[in-house]
CSV table of N, CA and C in Angstrom, one decimal:
chain,number,residue,atom,x,y,z
A,1,MET,N,0.9,-1.3,0.0
A,1,MET,CA,-0.1,0.0,0.1
A,1,MET,C,1.0,1.2,-0.1
A,2,ASP,N,0.5,2.2,-0.8
A,2,ASP,CA,1.4,3.4,-0.8
A,2,ASP,C,1.2,4.4,0.1
A,3,LEU,N,1.7,5.4,0.4
A,3,LEU,CA,1.6,6.4,1.4
A,3,LEU,C,0.4,7.1,1.1
A,4,LYS,N,-0.1,7.4,-0.1
A,4,LYS,CA,-1.3,8.3,-0.4
A,4,LYS,C,-2.5,7.4,0.1
A,5,THR,N,-2.6,6.2,-0.4
A,5,THR,CA,-3.8,5.3,0.0
A,5,THR,C,-3.8,5.0,1.5
A,6,ALA,N,-2.7,5.1,2.1
A,6,ALA,CA,-2.6,4.7,3.6
A,6,ALA,C,-3.1,6.0,4.3
A,7,SER,N,-2.7,7.3,3.7
A,7,SER,CA,-3.2,8.5,4.3
A,7,SER,C,-4.6,8.8,4.2
A,8,ALA,N,-5.2,8.3,3.0
A,8,ALA,CA,-6.8,8.3,2.6
A,8,ALA,C,-7.5,7.5,3.7
A,9,LEU,N,-7.0,6.2,3.9
A,9,LEU,CA,-7.6,5.3,4.8
A,9,LEU,C,-7.4,5.8,6.1
A,10,ARG,N,-6.5,6.4,6.4
A,10,ARG,CA,-6.3,7.2,7.9
A,10,ARG,C,-7.3,8.2,8.0
A,11,ARG,N,-7.3,9.0,7.2
A,11,ARG,CA,-8.2,10.2,7.1
A,11,ARG,C,-9.8,9.8,7.4
A,12,LEU,N,-10.2,8.7,6.5
A,12,LEU,CA,-11.6,8.3,6.6
A,12,LEU,C,-11.7,7.6,8.2
A,13,ARG,N,-10.8,6.9,8.7
A,13,ARG,CA,-10.8,6.2,10.1
A,13,ARG,C,-11.0,7.3,11.0
A,14,LEU,N,-10.1,8.3,10.9
A,14,LEU,CA,-10.1,9.4,11.9
A,14,LEU,C,-11.5,10.3,12.0
A,15,VAL,N,-12.1,10.3,10.8
A,15,VAL,CA,-13.5,11.0,10.9
A,15,VAL,C,-14.7,10.1,11.1
A,16,SER,N,-14.5,8.7,10.9
A,16,SER,CA,-15.6,7.8,11.2
A,16,SER,C,-16.2,7.8,12.6
A,17,THR,N,-15.4,7.9,13.6
A,17,THR,CA,-15.7,7.8,15.0
A,17,THR,C,-16.6,9.0,15.4
A,18,PRO,N,-15.8,10.2,15.2
A,18,PRO,CA,-16.5,11.5,15.7
A,18,PRO,C,-17.7,11.5,14.7
A,19,GLU,N,-17.9,11.1,13.7
A,19,GLU,CA,-19.2,11.2,12.8
A,19,GLU,C,-20.3,10.3,13.5
A,20,ALA,N,-20.0,9.2,14.0
A,20,ALA,CA,-20.7,8.3,14.7
A,20,ALA,C,-21.3,8.8,16.1
A,21,ILE,N,-20.3,9.4,16.8
A,21,ILE,CA,-20.8,10.0,18.1
A,21,ILE,C,-21.7,11.2,17.8
A,22,SER,N,-21.4,12.0,16.7
A,22,SER,CA,-22.3,13.2,16.4
A,22,SER,C,-23.6,12.8,16.1
A,23,PHE,N,-23.7,11.5,15.3
A,23,PHE,CA,-25.0,11.1,14.9
A,23,PHE,C,-25.8,10.7,16.1
A,24,LEU,N,-25.1,10.1,17.1
A,24,LEU,CA,-25.9,9.6,18.2
A,24,LEU,C,-26.3,10.8,19.1
A,25,LEU,N,-25.3,11.7,19.3
A,25,LEU,CA,-25.8,13.0,20.0
A,25,LEU,C,-26.9,13.7,19.4
A,26,LEU,N,-26.9,13.9,17.9
A,26,LEU,CA,-27.9,14.5,17.4
A,26,LEU,C,-29.3,13.7,17.7
A,27,LEU,N,-29.4,12.3,17.7
A,27,LEU,CA,-30.6,11.7,17.9
A,27,LEU,C,-31.0,11.9,19.4
A,28,VAL,N,-30.1,11.9,20.3
A,28,VAL,CA,-30.3,12.3,21.7
A,28,VAL,C,-31.1,13.7,21.7
A,29,CYS,N,-30.4,14.7,21.0
A,29,CYS,CA,-31.0,16.1,21.1
A,29,CYS,C,-32.2,16.2,20.5
A,30,SER,N,-32.6,15.3,19.5
A,30,SER,CA,-33.8,15.2,18.9
A,30,SER,C,-34.9,14.8,19.8
A,31,VAL,N,-34.6,13.9,20.7
A,31,VAL,CA,-35.3,13.3,21.7
A,31,VAL,C,-35.7,14.5,22.7
A,32,LEU,N,-34.6,15.0,23.1
A,32,LEU,CA,-34.7,15.9,24.3
A,32,LEU,C,-35.4,17.2,23.8
A,33,LYS,N,-35.5,17.4,22.4
A,33,LYS,CA,-36.1,18.6,21.9
A,33,LYS,C,-37.6,18.5,22.1
A,34,ARG,N,-37.8,17.1,21.9
A,34,ARG,CA,-39.5,16.8,21.9
A,34,ARG,C,-40.0,16.6,23.3
A,35,THR,N,-39.0,16.2,24.2
A,35,THR,CA,-39.5,16.0,25.6
A,35,THR,C,-39.3,16.9,26.7
A,36,THR,N,-38.4,17.9,26.2
A,36,THR,CA,-37.9,19.0,27.4
A,36,THR,C,-38.0,20.3,26.4
A,37,ASP,N,-37.5,21.3,27.2
A,37,ASP,CA,-37.4,22.5,26.5
A,37,ASP,C,-35.8,22.8,26.1
A,38,PHE,N,-35.1,21.8,26.0
A,38,PHE,CA,-33.5,21.6,25.6
A,38,PHE,C,-33.7,21.6,24.1
A,39,ASN,N,-33.0,22.5,23.3
A,39,ASN,CA,-33.0,22.4,21.9
A,39,ASN,C,-31.5,22.6,21.5
A,40,ALA,N,-30.9,21.7,21.3
A,40,ALA,CA,-29.6,21.6,20.7
A,40,ALA,C,-29.6,21.2,19.3
A,41,VAL,N,-30.6,20.9,18.7
A,41,VAL,CA,-30.4,20.3,17.4
A,41,VAL,C,-30.0,21.2,16.3
A,42,PRO,N,-30.3,22.2,16.2
A,42,PRO,CA,-29.6,23.1,15.3
A,42,PRO,C,-28.1,23.2,15.3
A,43,ALA,N,-27.4,23.3,16.5
A,43,ALA,CA,-26.0,23.1,16.5
A,43,ALA,C,-25.6,21.9,16.4
A,44,MET,N,-26.1,20.7,17.0
A,44,MET,CA,-25.6,19.4,16.8
A,44,MET,C,-25.8,18.9,15.4
A,45,GLY,N,-26.9,19.6,14.8
A,45,GLY,CA,-27.2,19.2,13.3
A,45,GLY,C,-26.0,19.8,12.5
A,46,MET,N,-25.6,20.9,12.7
A,46,MET,CA,-24.4,21.5,11.8
A,46,MET,C,-23.2,20.7,12.1
A,47,ILE,N,-22.9,20.3,13.3
A,47,ILE,CA,-21.7,19.6,13.6
A,47,ILE,C,-21.8,18.3,12.8
A,48,HIS,N,-22.9,17.8,13.1
A,48,HIS,CA,-23.0,16.3,12.4
A,48,HIS,C,-23.0,16.3,10.9
A,49,GLY,N,-23.5,17.7,10.4
A,49,GLY,CA,-23.6,17.7,8.9
A,49,GLY,C,-22.1,18.0,8.3
A,50,VAL,N,-21.5,18.6,9.0
A,50,VAL,CA,-20.1,19.0,8.7
A,50,VAL,C,-19.1,17.6,8.7
A,51,LEU,N,-19.2,16.8,9.9
A,51,LEU,CA,-18.5,15.5,10.1
A,51,LEU,C,-19.1,14.6,8.7
A,52,PHE,N,-20.5,14.6,8.6
A,52,PHE,CA,-20.7,13.4,7.6
A,52,PHE,C,-20.3,14.0,6.2
A,53,VAL,N,-20.2,15.3,5.9
A,53,VAL,CA,-19.6,15.8,4.5
A,53,VAL,C,-18.3,15.3,4.4
A,54,LEU,N,-17.6,15.5,5.6
A,54,LEU,CA,-16.1,15.0,5.5
A,54,LEU,C,-15.9,13.6,5.3
A,55,TYR,N,-16.8,12.8,6.0
A,55,TYR,CA,-16.7,11.4,5.9
A,55,TYR,C,-17.0,11.1,4.5
A,56,VAL,N,-18.0,11.6,3.7
A,56,VAL,CA,-18.1,11.3,2.4
A,56,VAL,C,-17.1,11.7,1.5
A,57,VAL,N,-16.5,12.9,1.8
A,57,VAL,CA,-15.2,13.3,0.9
A,57,VAL,C,-14.2,12.3,1.2
A,58,PHE,N,-13.9,12.0,2.4
A,58,PHE,CA,-12.8,11.1,2.5
A,58,PHE,C,-13.1,9.7,2.1
A,59,TRP,N,-14.3,9.3,2.2
A,59,TRP,CA,-14.6,7.9,1.5
A,59,TRP,C,-14.6,7.8,0.2
A,60,ALA,N,-14.8,9.0,-0.5
A,60,ALA,CA,-14.7,8.9,-1.9
A,60,ALA,C,-13.4,8.9,-2.4
A,61,ASP,N,-12.4,9.6,-1.6
A,61,ASP,CA,-11.0,9.5,-1.8
A,61,ASP,C,-10.4,8.2,-1.7
A,62,ALA,N,-10.8,7.5,-0.4
A,62,ALA,CA,-10.2,6.3,-0.2
A,62,ALA,C,-10.7,5.3,-1.0
A,63,TRP,N,-11.9,5.3,-1.5
A,63,TRP,CA,-12.4,4.4,-2.6
A,63,TRP,C,-11.7,4.6,-3.8
A,64,ASN,N,-11.4,5.7,-4.3
A,64,ASN,CA,-10.6,5.9,-5.5
A,64,ASN,C,-9.2,5.4,-5.3
A,65,ARG,N,-8.5,5.7,-4.1
A,65,ARG,CA,-6.9,5.4,-4.0
A,65,ARG,C,-6.9,3.9,-3.6
A,66,ALA,N,-7.7,3.4,-2.9
A,66,ALA,CA,-7.7,2.0,-2.5
A,66,ALA,C,-8.2,0.9,-3.7
A,67,LYS,N,-8.9,1.6,-4.4
A,67,LYS,CA,-9.5,0.7,-5.6
A,67,LYS,C,-10.2,-0.4,-5.1
A,68,TRP,N,-11.3,0.0,-4.1
A,68,TRP,CA,-12.1,-0.9,-3.6
A,68,TRP,C,-13.2,-1.6,-4.5
A,69,PRO,N,-13.6,-2.7,-4.5
A,69,PRO,CA,-14.7,-3.2,-5.2
A,69,PRO,C,-16.1,-2.3,-4.9
A,70,LEU,N,-16.9,-2.5,-5.7
A,70,LEU,CA,-18.2,-1.6,-5.3
A,70,LEU,C,-18.9,-2.1,-4.2
A,71,ARG,N,-18.8,-3.4,-3.9
A,71,ARG,CA,-19.3,-3.9,-2.6
A,71,ARG,C,-18.8,-3.3,-1.3
A,72,THR,N,-17.4,-3.2,-1.4
A,72,THR,CA,-16.7,-2.7,0.0
A,72,THR,C,-16.9,-1.1,-0.1
A,73,ALA,N,-17.0,-0.5,-1.2
A,73,ALA,CA,-17.3,1.0,-1.1
A,73,ALA,C,-18.6,1.2,-0.7
A,74,ALA,N,-19.8,0.4,-1.1
A,74,ALA,CA,-21.1,0.5,-0.7
A,74,ALA,C,-21.1,0.3,0.7
A,75,LEU,N,-20.4,-0.7,1.4
A,75,LEU,CA,-20.4,-1.1,2.7
A,75,LEU,C,-20.1,0.0,3.6
A,76,TYR,N,-19.1,0.8,3.4
A,76,TYR,CA,-18.5,2.0,3.9
A,76,TYR,C,-19.3,3.1,3.9
A,77,PHE,N,-20.1,3.2,2.8
A,77,PHE,CA,-20.9,4.2,2.7
A,77,PHE,C,-22.2,4.1,3.6
A,78,VAL,N,-22.8,2.9,3.5
A,78,VAL,CA,-24.0,2.5,4.3
A,78,VAL,C,-23.6,2.6,5.7
A,79,LEU,N,-22.4,2.1,6.4
A,79,LEU,CA,-22.0,2.4,7.5
A,79,LEU,C,-22.1,3.9,8.1
A,80,SER,N,-21.9,4.9,7.1
A,80,SER,CA,-22.0,6.0,7.5
A,80,SER,C,-23.3,6.8,7.7
A,81,VAL,N,-24.2,6.2,7.3
A,81,VAL,CA,-25.7,6.4,7.5
A,81,VAL,C,-26.4,5.6,8.6
A,82,LEU,N,-25.7,4.7,9.3
A,82,LEU,CA,-26.3,4.0,10.4
A,82,LEU,C,-25.7,4.6,11.7
A,83,PRO,N,-26.6,4.8,12.7
A,83,PRO,CA,-26.2,5.5,14.0
A,83,PRO,C,-25.0,5.2,14.7
A,84,THR,N,-24.6,3.9,14.7
A,84,THR,CA,-23.2,3.2,15.2
A,84,THR,C,-22.3,2.8,14.0
A,85,GLY,N,-22.7,2.9,12.8
A,85,GLY,CA,-22.0,2.5,11.7
A,85,GLY,C,-20.5,2.9,11.8
A,86,GLY,N,-20.2,4.1,12.0
A,86,GLY,CA,-19.0,4.8,12.2
A,86,GLY,C,-17.9,4.0,13.0
A,87,PHE,N,-18.4,3.4,14.2
A,87,PHE,CA,-17.6,2.7,15.2
A,87,PHE,C,-17.1,1.3,14.3
A,88,PHE,N,-18.0,0.9,13.5
A,88,PHE,CA,-17.8,-0.6,12.8
A,88,PHE,C,-16.8,-0.3,11.8
A,89,ALA,N,-17.0,0.9,10.9
A,89,ALA,CA,-16.2,1.4,9.9
A,89,ALA,C,-14.6,1.5,10.3
A,90,ASP,N,-14.6,2.2,11.5
A,90,ASP,CA,-13.3,2.4,12.1
A,90,ASP,C,-12.6,1.0,12.5
A,91,ARG,N,-13.3,0.3,13.0
A,91,ARG,CA,-12.7,-1.1,13.3
A,91,ARG,C,-12.2,-1.8,12.1
A,92,ARG,N,-13.1,-1.8,10.9
A,92,ARG,CA,-12.7,-2.6,9.7
A,92,ARG,C,-11.4,-1.8,9.0
A,93,LEU,N,-11.4,-0.6,9.0
A,93,LEU,CA,-10.4,0.2,8.4
A,93,LEU,C,-9.0,0.1,9.2
A,94,LYS,N,-9.1,-0.1,10.5
A,94,LYS,CA,-8.0,-0.4,11.3
A,94,LYS,C,-7.3,-1.9,10.9
A,95,ARG,N,-8.2,-2.8,10.9
A,95,ARG,CA,-7.8,-4.0,10.5
A,95,ARG,C,-7.3,-4.1,9.2
A,96,GLU,N,-8.0,-3.4,8.1
A,96,GLU,CA,-7.4,-3.3,6.8
A,96,GLU,C,-6.1,-2.7,6.8
A,97,ALA,N,-5.7,-1.7,7.6
A,97,ALA,CA,-4.4,-0.9,7.5
A,97,ALA,C,-3.4,-2.0,8.1
A,98,GLU,N,-3.7,-2.7,9.2
A,98,GLU,CA,-2.8,-3.5,10.0
A,98,GLU,C,-2.5,-4.7,8.9
A,99,ASP,N,-3.6,-5.3,8.1
A,99,ASP,CA,-3.2,-6.3,7.3
A,99,ASP,C,-2.3,-5.9,6.2
A,100,ALA,N,-2.5,-4.6,5.8
A,100,ALA,CA,-1.5,-4.0,4.7
A,100,ALA,C,-0.3,-3.9,5.2
A,101,VAL,N,-0.1,-3.5,6.4
A,101,VAL,CA,1.4,-3.4,7.0
A,101,VAL,C,2.1,-4.8,7.1
A,102,ILE,N,1.3,-5.6,7.5
A,102,ILE,CA,1.7,-7.1,7.7
A,102,ILE,C,2.2,-7.7,6.2
A,103,ALA,N,1.3,-7.3,5.2
A,103,ALA,CA,1.6,-7.8,3.8
A,103,ALA,C,2.9,-7.0,3.2
A,104,THR,N,2.9,-5.8,3.4
A,104,THR,CA,4.2,-5.1,3.0
A,104,THR,C,5.3,-5.7,3.6
A,105,ARG,N,5.5,-5.9,5.0
A,105,ARG,CA,6.6,-6.4,5.6
A,105,ARG,C,7.0,-7.8,5.1
A,106,ALA,N,6.0,-8.7,4.9
A,106,ALA,CA,6.2,-10.1,4.4
A,106,ALA,C,6.9,-9.8,3.0
A,107,ARG,N,6.4,-8.9,2.3
A,107,ARG,CA,6.9,-8.7,0.8
A,107,ARG,C,8.4,-8.3,1.0
A,108,GLN,N,8.7,-7.5,1.9
A,108,GLN,CA,10.2,-7.0,2.2
A,108,GLN,C,10.9,-8.1,2.6
A,109,GLU,N,10.5,-8.9,3.5
A,109,GLU,CA,11.2,-10.1,3.9
A,109,GLU,C,11.4,-11.4,3.0
A,110,GLY,N,10.6,-11.2,1.9
A,110,GLY,CA,10.8,-12.1,0.8
A,110,GLY,C,9.9,-13.3,1.1
A,111,VAL,N,8.8,-13.1,1.9
A,111,VAL,CA,7.9,-14.4,2.1
A,111,VAL,C,7.2,-14.5,0.9
A,112,VAL,N,7.1,-15.8,0.4
A,112,VAL,CA,6.2,-15.9,-1.0
A,112,VAL,C,4.8,-16.0,-0.7
A,113,GLY,N,4.0,-15.4,-1.5
A,113,GLY,CA,2.6,-15.6,-1.4
A,113,GLY,C,2.0,-14.4,-0.5
A,114,ALA,N,2.8,-13.4,-0.2
A,114,ALA,CA,2.2,-12.4,0.6
A,114,ALA,C,1.8,-11.1,-0.3
């Protein structure tokens, strides 16, 4: 994996968890708005919106650089619209990066088939 691909995956991973947290907080704020006088939906909505747009931009960049098949790219996009999907995306991206590092080291050491 080249440096630009690794950077694209890292950016996507770094924004996935905050995006998931902001989505959950937006849901909580929506419930509180309807049950109490507390209304943080406009502020939380803007924060979540910015993080979601960043996620989509970084997702498109990672898809382009990592040459994911359509199924993998669709999975990461669907995870962005699920309330806790960002946590799963982060875990999968971390595993993918670790596997790439292992494969690169194996190639450098001359292990056949890596």
